[in-house]
PDB file of C-alpha atoms and ligand atoms in Angstrom:
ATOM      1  CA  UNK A  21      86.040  26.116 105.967  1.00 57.00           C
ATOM      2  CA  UNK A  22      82.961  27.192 107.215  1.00 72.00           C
ATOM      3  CA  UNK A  23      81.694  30.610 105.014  1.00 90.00           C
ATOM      4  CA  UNK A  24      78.490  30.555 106.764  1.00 97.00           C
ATOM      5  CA  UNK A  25      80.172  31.425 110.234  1.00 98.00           C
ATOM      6  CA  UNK A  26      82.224  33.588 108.878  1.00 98.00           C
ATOM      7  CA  UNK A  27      79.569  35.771 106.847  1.00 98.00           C
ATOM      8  CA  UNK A  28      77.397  36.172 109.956  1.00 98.00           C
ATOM      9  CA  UNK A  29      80.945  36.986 112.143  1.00 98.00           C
ATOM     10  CA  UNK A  30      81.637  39.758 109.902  1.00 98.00           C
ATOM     11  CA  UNK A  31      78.036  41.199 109.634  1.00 98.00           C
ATOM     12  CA  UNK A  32      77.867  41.183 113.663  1.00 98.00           C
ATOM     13  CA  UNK A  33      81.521  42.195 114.204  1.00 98.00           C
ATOM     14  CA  UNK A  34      81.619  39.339 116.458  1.00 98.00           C
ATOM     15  CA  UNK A  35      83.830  36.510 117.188  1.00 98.00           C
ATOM     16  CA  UNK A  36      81.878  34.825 119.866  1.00 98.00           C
ATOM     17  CA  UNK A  37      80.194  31.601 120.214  1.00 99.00           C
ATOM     18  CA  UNK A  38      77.989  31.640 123.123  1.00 99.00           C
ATOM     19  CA  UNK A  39      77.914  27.974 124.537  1.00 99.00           C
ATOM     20  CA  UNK A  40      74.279  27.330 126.131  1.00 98.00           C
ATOM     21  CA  UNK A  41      75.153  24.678 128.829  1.00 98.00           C
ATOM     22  CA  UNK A  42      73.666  26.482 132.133  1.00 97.00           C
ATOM     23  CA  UNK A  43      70.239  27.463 132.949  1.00 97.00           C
ATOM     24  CA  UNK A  44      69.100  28.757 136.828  1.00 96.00           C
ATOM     25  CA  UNK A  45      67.357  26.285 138.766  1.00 95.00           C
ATOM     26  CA  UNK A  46      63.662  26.354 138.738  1.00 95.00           C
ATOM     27  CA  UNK A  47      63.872  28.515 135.497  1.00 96.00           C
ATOM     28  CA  UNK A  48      62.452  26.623 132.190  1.00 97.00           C
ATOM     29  CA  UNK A  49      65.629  25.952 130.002  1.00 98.00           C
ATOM     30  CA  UNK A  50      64.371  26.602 126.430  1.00 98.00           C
ATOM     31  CA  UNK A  51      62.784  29.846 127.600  1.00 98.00           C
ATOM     32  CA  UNK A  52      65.524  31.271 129.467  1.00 98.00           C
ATOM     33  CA  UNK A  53      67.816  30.042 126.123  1.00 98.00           C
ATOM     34  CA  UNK A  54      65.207  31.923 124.388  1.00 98.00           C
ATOM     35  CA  UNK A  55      64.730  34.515 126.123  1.00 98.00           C
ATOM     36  CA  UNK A  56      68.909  35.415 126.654  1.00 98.00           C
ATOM     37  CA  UNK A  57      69.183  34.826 122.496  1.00 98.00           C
ATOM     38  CA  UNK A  58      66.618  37.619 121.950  1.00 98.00           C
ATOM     39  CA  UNK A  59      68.196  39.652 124.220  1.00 98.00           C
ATOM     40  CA  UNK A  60      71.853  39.067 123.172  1.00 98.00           C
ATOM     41  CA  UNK A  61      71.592  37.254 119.610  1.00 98.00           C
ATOM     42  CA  UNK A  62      73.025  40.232 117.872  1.00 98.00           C
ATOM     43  CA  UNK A  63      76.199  40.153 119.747  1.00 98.00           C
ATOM     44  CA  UNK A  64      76.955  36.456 119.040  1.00 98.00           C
ATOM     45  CA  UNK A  65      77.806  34.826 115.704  1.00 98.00           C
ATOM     46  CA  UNK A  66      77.443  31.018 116.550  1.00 98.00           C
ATOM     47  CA  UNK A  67      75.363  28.897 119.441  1.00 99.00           C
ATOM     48  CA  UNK A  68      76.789  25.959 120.885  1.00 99.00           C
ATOM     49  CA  UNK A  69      74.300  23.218 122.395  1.00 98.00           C
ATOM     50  CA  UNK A  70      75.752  19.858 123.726  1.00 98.00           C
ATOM     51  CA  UNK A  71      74.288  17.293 125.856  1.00 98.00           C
ATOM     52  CA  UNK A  72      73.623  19.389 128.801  1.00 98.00           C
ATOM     53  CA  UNK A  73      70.662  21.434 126.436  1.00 98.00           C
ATOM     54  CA  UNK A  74      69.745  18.174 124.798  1.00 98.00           C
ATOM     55  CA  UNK A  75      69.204  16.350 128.183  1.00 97.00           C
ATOM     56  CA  UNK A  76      67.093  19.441 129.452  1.00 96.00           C
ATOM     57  CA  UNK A  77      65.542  20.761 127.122  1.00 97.00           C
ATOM     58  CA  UNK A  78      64.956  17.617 124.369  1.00 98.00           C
ATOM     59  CA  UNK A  79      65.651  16.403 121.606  1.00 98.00           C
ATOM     60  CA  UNK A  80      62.347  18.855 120.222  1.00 98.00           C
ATOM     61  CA  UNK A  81      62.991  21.629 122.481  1.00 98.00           C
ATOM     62  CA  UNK A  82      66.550  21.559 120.697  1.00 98.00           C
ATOM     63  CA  UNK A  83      65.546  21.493 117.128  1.00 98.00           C
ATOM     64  CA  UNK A  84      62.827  24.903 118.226  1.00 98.00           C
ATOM     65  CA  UNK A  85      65.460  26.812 119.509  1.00 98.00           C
ATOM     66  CA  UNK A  86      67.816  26.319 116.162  1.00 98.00           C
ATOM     67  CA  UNK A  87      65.090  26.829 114.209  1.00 98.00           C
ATOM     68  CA  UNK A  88      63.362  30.305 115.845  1.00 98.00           C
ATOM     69  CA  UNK A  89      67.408  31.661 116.040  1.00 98.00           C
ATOM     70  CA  UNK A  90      69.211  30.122 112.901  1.00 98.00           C
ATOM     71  CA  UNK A  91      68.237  33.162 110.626  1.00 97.00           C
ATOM     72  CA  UNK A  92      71.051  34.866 111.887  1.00 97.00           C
ATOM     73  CA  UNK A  93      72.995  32.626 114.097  1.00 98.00           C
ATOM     74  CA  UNK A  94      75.157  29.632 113.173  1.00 98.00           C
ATOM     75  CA  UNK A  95      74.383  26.496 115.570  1.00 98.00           C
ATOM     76  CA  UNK A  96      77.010  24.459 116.587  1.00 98.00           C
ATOM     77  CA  UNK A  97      75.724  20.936 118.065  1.00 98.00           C
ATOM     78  CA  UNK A  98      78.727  19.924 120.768  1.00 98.00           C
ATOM     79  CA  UNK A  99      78.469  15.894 121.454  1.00 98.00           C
ATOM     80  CA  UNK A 100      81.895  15.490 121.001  1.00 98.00           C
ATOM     81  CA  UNK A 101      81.374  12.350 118.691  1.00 98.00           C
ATOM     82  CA  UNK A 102      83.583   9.437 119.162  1.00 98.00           C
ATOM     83  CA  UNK A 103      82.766   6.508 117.631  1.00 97.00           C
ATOM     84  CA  UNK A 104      82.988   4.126 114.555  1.00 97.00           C
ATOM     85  CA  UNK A 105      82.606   6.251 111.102  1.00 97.00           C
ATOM     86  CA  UNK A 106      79.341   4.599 110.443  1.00 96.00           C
ATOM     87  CA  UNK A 107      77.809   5.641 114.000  1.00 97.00           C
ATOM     88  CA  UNK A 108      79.480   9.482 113.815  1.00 97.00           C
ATOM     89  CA  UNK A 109      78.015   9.567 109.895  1.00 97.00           C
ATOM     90  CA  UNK A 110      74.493   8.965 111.389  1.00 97.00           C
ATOM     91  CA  UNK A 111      74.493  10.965 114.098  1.00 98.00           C
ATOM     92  CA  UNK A 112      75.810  13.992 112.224  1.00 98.00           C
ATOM     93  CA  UNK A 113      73.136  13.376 109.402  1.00 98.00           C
ATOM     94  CA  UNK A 114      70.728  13.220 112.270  1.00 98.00           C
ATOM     95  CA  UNK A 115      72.015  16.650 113.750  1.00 98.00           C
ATOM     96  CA  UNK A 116      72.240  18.552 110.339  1.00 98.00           C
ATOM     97  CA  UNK A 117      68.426  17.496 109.937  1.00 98.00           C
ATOM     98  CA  UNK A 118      67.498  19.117 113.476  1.00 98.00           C
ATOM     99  CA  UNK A 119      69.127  22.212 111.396  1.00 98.00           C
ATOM    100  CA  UNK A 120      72.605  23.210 112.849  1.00 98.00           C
ATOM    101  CA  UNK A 121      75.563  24.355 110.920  1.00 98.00           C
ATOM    102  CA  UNK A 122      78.055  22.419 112.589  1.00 98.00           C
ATOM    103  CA  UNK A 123      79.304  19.495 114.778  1.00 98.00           C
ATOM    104  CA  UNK A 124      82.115  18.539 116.744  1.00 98.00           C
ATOM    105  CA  UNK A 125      83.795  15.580 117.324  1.00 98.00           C
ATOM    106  CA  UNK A 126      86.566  14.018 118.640  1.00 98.00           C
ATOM    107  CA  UNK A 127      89.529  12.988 116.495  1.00 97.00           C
ATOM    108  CA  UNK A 128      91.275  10.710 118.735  1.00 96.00           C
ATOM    109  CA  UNK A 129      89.462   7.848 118.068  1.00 95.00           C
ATOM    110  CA  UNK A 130      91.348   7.834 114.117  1.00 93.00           C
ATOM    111  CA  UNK A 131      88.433   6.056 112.782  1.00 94.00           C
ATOM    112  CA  UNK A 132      86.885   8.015 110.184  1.00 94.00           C
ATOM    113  CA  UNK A 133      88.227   8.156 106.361  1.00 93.00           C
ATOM    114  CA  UNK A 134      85.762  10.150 104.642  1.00 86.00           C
ATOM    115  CA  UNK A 135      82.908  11.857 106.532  1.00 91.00           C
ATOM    116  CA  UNK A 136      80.876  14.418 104.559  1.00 92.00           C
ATOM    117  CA  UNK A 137      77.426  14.881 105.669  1.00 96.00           C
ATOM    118  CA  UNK A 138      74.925  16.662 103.461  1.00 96.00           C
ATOM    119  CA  UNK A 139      70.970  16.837 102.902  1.00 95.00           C
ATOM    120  CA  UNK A 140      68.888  18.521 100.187  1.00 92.00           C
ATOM    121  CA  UNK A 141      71.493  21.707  99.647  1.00 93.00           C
ATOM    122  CA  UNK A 142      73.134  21.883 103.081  1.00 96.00           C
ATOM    123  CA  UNK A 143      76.671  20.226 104.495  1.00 97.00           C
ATOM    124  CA  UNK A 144      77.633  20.049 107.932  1.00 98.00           C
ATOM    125  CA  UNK A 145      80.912  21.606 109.035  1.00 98.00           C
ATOM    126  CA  UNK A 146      82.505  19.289 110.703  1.00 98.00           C
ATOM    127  CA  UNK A 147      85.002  20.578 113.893  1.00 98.00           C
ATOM    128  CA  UNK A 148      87.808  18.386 115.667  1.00 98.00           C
ATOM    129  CA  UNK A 149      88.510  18.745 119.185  1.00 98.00           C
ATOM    130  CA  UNK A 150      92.557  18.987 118.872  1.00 98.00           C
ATOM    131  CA  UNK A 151      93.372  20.156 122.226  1.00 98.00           C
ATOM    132  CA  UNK A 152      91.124  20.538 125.387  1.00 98.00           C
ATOM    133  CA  UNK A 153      90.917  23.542 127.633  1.00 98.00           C
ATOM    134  CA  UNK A 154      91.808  20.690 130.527  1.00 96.00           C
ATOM    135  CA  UNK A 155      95.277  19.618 131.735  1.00 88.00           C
ATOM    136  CA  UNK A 156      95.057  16.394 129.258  1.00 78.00           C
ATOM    137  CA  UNK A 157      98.247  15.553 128.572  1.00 88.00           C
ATOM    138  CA  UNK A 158      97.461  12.434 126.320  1.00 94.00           C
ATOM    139  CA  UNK A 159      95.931  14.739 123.807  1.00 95.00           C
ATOM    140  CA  UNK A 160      98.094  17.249 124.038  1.00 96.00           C
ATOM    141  CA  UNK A 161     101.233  14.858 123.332  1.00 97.00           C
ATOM    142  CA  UNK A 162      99.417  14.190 120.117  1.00 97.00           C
ATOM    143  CA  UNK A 163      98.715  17.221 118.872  1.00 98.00           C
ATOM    144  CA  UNK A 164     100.478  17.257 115.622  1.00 98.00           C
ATOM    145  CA  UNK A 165      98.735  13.825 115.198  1.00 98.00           C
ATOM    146  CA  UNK A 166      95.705  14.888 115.902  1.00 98.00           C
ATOM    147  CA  UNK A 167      96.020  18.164 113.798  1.00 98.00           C
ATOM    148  CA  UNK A 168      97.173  16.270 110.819  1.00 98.00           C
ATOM    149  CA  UNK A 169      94.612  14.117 111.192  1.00 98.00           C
ATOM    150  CA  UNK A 170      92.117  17.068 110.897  1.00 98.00           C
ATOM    151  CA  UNK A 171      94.154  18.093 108.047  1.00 97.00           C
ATOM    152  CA  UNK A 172      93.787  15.208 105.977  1.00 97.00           C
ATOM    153  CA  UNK A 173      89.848  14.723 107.130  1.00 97.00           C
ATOM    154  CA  UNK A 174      89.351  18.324 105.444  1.00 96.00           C
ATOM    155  CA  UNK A 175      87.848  19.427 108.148  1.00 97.00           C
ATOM    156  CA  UNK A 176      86.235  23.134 108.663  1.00 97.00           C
ATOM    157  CA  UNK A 177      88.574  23.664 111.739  1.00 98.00           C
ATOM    158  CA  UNK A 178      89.374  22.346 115.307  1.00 98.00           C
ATOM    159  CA  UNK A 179      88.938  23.225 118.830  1.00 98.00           C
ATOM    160  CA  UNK A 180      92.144  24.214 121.135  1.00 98.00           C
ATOM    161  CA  UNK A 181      91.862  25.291 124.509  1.00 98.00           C
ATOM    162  CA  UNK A 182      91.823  29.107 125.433  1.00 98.00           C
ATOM    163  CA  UNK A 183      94.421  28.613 128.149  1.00 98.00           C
ATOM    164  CA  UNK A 184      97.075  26.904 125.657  1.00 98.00           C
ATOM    165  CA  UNK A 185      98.025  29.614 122.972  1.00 98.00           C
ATOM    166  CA  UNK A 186     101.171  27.785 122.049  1.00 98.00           C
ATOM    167  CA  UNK A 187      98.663  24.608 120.732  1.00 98.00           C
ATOM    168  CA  UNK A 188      96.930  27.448 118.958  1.00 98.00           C
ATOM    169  CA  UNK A 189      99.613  28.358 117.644  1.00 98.00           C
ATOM    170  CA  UNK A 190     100.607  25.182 116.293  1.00 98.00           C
ATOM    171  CA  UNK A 191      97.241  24.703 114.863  1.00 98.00           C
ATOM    172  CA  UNK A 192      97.501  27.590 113.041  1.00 98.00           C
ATOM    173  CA  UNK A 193     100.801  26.762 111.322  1.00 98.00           C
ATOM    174  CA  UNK A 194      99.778  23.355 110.967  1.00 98.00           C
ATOM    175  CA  UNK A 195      96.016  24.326 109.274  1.00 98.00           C
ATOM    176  CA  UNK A 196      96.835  27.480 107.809  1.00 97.00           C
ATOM    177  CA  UNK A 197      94.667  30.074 107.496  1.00 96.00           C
ATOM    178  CA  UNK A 198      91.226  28.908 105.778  1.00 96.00           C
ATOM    179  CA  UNK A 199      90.764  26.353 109.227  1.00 97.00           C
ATOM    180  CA  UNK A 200      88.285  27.784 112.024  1.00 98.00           C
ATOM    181  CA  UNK A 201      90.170  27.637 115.511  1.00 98.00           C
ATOM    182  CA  UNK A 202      87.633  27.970 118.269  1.00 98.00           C
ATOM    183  CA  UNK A 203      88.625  28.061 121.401  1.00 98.00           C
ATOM    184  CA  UNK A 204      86.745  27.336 125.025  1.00 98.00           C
ATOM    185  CA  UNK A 205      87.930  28.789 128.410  1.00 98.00           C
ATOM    186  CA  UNK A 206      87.560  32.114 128.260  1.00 98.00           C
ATOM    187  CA  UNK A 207      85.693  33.666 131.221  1.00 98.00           C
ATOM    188  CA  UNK A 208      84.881  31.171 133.756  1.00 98.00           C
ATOM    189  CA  UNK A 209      87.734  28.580 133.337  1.00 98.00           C
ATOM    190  CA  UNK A 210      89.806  31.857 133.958  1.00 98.00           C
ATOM    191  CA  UNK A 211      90.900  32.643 130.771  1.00 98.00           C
ATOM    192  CA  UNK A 212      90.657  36.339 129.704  1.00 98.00           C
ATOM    193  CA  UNK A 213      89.119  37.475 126.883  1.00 98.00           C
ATOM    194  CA  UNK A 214      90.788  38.027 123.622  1.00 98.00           C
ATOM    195  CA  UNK A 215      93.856  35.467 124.876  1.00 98.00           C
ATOM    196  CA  UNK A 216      92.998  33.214 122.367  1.00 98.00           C
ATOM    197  CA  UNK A 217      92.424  35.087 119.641  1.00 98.00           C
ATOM    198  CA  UNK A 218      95.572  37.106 120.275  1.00 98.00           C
ATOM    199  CA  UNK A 219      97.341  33.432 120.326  1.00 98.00           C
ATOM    200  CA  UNK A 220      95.795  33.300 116.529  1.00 98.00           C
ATOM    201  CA  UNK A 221      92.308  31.467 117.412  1.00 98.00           C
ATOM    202  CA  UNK A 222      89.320  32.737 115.088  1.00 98.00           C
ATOM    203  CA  UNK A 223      86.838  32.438 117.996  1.00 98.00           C
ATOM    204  CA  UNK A 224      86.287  33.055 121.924  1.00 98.00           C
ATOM    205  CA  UNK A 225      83.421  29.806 122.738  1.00 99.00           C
ATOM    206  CA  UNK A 226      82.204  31.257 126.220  1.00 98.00           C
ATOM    207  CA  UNK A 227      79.441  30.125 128.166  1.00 98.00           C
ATOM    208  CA  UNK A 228      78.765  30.896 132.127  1.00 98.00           C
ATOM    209  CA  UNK A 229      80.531  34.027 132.034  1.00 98.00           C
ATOM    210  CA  UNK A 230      77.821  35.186 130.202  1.00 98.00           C
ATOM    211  CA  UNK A 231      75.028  33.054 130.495  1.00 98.00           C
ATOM    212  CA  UNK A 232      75.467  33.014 134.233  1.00 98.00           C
ATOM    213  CA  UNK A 233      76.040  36.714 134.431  1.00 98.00           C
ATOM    214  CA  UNK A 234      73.836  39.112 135.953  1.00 97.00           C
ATOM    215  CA  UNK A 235      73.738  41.829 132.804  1.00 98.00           C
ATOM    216  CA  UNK A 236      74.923  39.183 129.695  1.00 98.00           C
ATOM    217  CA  UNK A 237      74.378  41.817 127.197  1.00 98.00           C
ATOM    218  CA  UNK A 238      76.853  44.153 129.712  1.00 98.00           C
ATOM    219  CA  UNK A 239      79.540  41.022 129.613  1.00 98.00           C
ATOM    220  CA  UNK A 240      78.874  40.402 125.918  1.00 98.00           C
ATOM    221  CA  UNK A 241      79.499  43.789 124.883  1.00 98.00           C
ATOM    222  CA  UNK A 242      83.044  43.518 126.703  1.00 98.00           C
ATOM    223  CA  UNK A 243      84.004  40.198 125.702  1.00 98.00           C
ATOM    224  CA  UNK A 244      82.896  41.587 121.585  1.00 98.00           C
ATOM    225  CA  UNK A 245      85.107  44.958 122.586  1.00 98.00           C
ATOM    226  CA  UNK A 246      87.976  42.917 123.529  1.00 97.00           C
ATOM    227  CA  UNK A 247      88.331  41.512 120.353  1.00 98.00           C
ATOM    228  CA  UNK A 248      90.146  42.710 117.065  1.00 96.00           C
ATOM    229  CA  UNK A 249      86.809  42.804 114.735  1.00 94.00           C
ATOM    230  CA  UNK A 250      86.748  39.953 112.567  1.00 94.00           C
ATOM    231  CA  UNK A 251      89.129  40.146 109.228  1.00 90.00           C
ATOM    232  CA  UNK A 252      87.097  38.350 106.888  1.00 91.00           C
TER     233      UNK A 252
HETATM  234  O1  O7M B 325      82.737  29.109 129.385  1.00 59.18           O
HETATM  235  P1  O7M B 325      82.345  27.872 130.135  1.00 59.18           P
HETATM  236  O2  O7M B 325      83.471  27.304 130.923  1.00 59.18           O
HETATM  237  O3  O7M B 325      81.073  27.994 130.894  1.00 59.18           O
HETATM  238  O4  O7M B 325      81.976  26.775 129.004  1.00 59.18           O
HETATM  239  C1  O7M B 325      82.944  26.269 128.169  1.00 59.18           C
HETATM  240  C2  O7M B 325      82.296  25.480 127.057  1.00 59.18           C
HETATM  241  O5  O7M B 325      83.328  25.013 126.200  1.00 59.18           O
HETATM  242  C3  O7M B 325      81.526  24.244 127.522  1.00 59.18           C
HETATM  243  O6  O7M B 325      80.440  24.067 126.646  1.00 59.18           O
HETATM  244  C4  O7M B 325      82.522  23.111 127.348  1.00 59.18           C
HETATM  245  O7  O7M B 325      81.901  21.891 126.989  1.00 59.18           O
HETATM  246  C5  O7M B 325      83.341  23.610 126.149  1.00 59.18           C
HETATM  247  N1  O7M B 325      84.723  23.092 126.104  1.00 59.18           N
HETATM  248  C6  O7M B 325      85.604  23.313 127.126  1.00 59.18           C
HETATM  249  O8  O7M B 325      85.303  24.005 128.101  1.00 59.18           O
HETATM  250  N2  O7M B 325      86.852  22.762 127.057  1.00 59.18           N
HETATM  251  C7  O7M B 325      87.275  22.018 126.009  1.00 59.18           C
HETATM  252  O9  O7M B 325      88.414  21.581 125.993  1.00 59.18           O
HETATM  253  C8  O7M B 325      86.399  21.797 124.943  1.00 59.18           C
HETATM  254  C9  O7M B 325      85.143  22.388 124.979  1.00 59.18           C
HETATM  255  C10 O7M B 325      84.376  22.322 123.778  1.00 59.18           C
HETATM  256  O10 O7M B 325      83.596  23.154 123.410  1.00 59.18           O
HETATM  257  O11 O7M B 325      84.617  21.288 122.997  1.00 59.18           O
HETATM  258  C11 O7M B 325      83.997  21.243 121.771  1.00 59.18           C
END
């Protein structure tokens, strides 16, 4: 349950979280982030940064951008941990230190037990991919597993592709109601907007569609409009 994400959804009357993978060539990555979060940051509720932003911008150039946007944005760090408990524990202490909100990680690997990751005041919500926005059929012919799983890890939600509403769906009924469902593939994977959150996700992750769009704030604005404002 993440309240944080929530709080700053319902003061923005947005359900998008804006996933910062592509920059244009030639163009400095942390100031074109920077620059496209000034200009758009009230229209979003959470960031996402993975390893694309880590490998261009660093592991410093990271922790300034969290820190110069986190008063009113909730960062998501996407490395899509899969590993040993130990190795996830210490990554994701290392990642709620560089300041973000939240992490994802993989659940198939079943390895983890207990996994809460705190410092000074602040926790880390913790998200499990459950179901990609990809034709993997693996996962997908686990997904009760892997949604149990994240049921029994108390996680503060999972991540289902866009593009399969009836896995959302499940996830949902599964998770009930408190559980964050985000969901990637909206926009340039050919999802439209508002799919998933019609299918019962909480929120639209969307990345080139925006961040590679001519006007963002234009395609922001539509994306925000095409959603039911949040509930919460
Ligand atoms: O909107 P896009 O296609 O430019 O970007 C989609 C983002 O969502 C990108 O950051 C992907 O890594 C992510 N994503 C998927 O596209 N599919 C998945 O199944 C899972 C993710 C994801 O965010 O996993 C945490």
């Amino acid at each position: 349950m993440s309240s944080r994400l929530r709080k700053i959804s319902a003061e923005k009357r947005s359900r998008v979280v804006l996933a910062l993978d592509y920059h244009p060539h030639g163009r400095d990555p942390l100031d074109f982030w920077s620059s496209l979060l000034s200009d758009v940051g009230d229209l979003v509720a959470g960031v996402k940064l993975g390893l694309p932003a880590l490998l261009s911008a660093g592991v410093e150039g990271v922790r300034e951008l969290v820190e110069s946007f986190s008063g009113d944005v909730y960062f998501i760090a996407d490395f899509k941990l899969a590993d040993i408990e130990d190795i996830v524990r210490s990554v994701a202490q290392r990642v709620l230190s560089l300041g973000f909100d939240g992490a994802i990680l993989h659940l198939f690997p079943l390895c983890y037990s207990r996994l809460s990751v705190r410092e000074g005041g602040r926790s880390l919500d913790l998200y499990g991919v459950a179901s990609m926005s990809c034709s993997s059929t693996l996962m997908d012919a686990h997904l009760d597993e892997l949604l149990d799983y994240a049921a029994r890890l108390g996680l503060a939600g999972v991540v289902v592709g866009a593009n399969k509403p009836g896995a959302i769906r499940r996830a949902r009924e599964k998770l009930g109601p408190q559980a964050l469902i985000l969901s990637p593939g909206v926009g340039a994977q050919g999802v439209e907007p508002g799919a998933a959150i019609a299918a019962g996700a909480d929120f639209e992750i969307v990345g080139r569609a925006v961040v590679a769009s001519p006007s963002p704030r234009a395609t922001l604005e539509k994306i925000v409009k095409s959603h039911p404002p949040p509930g919460w």
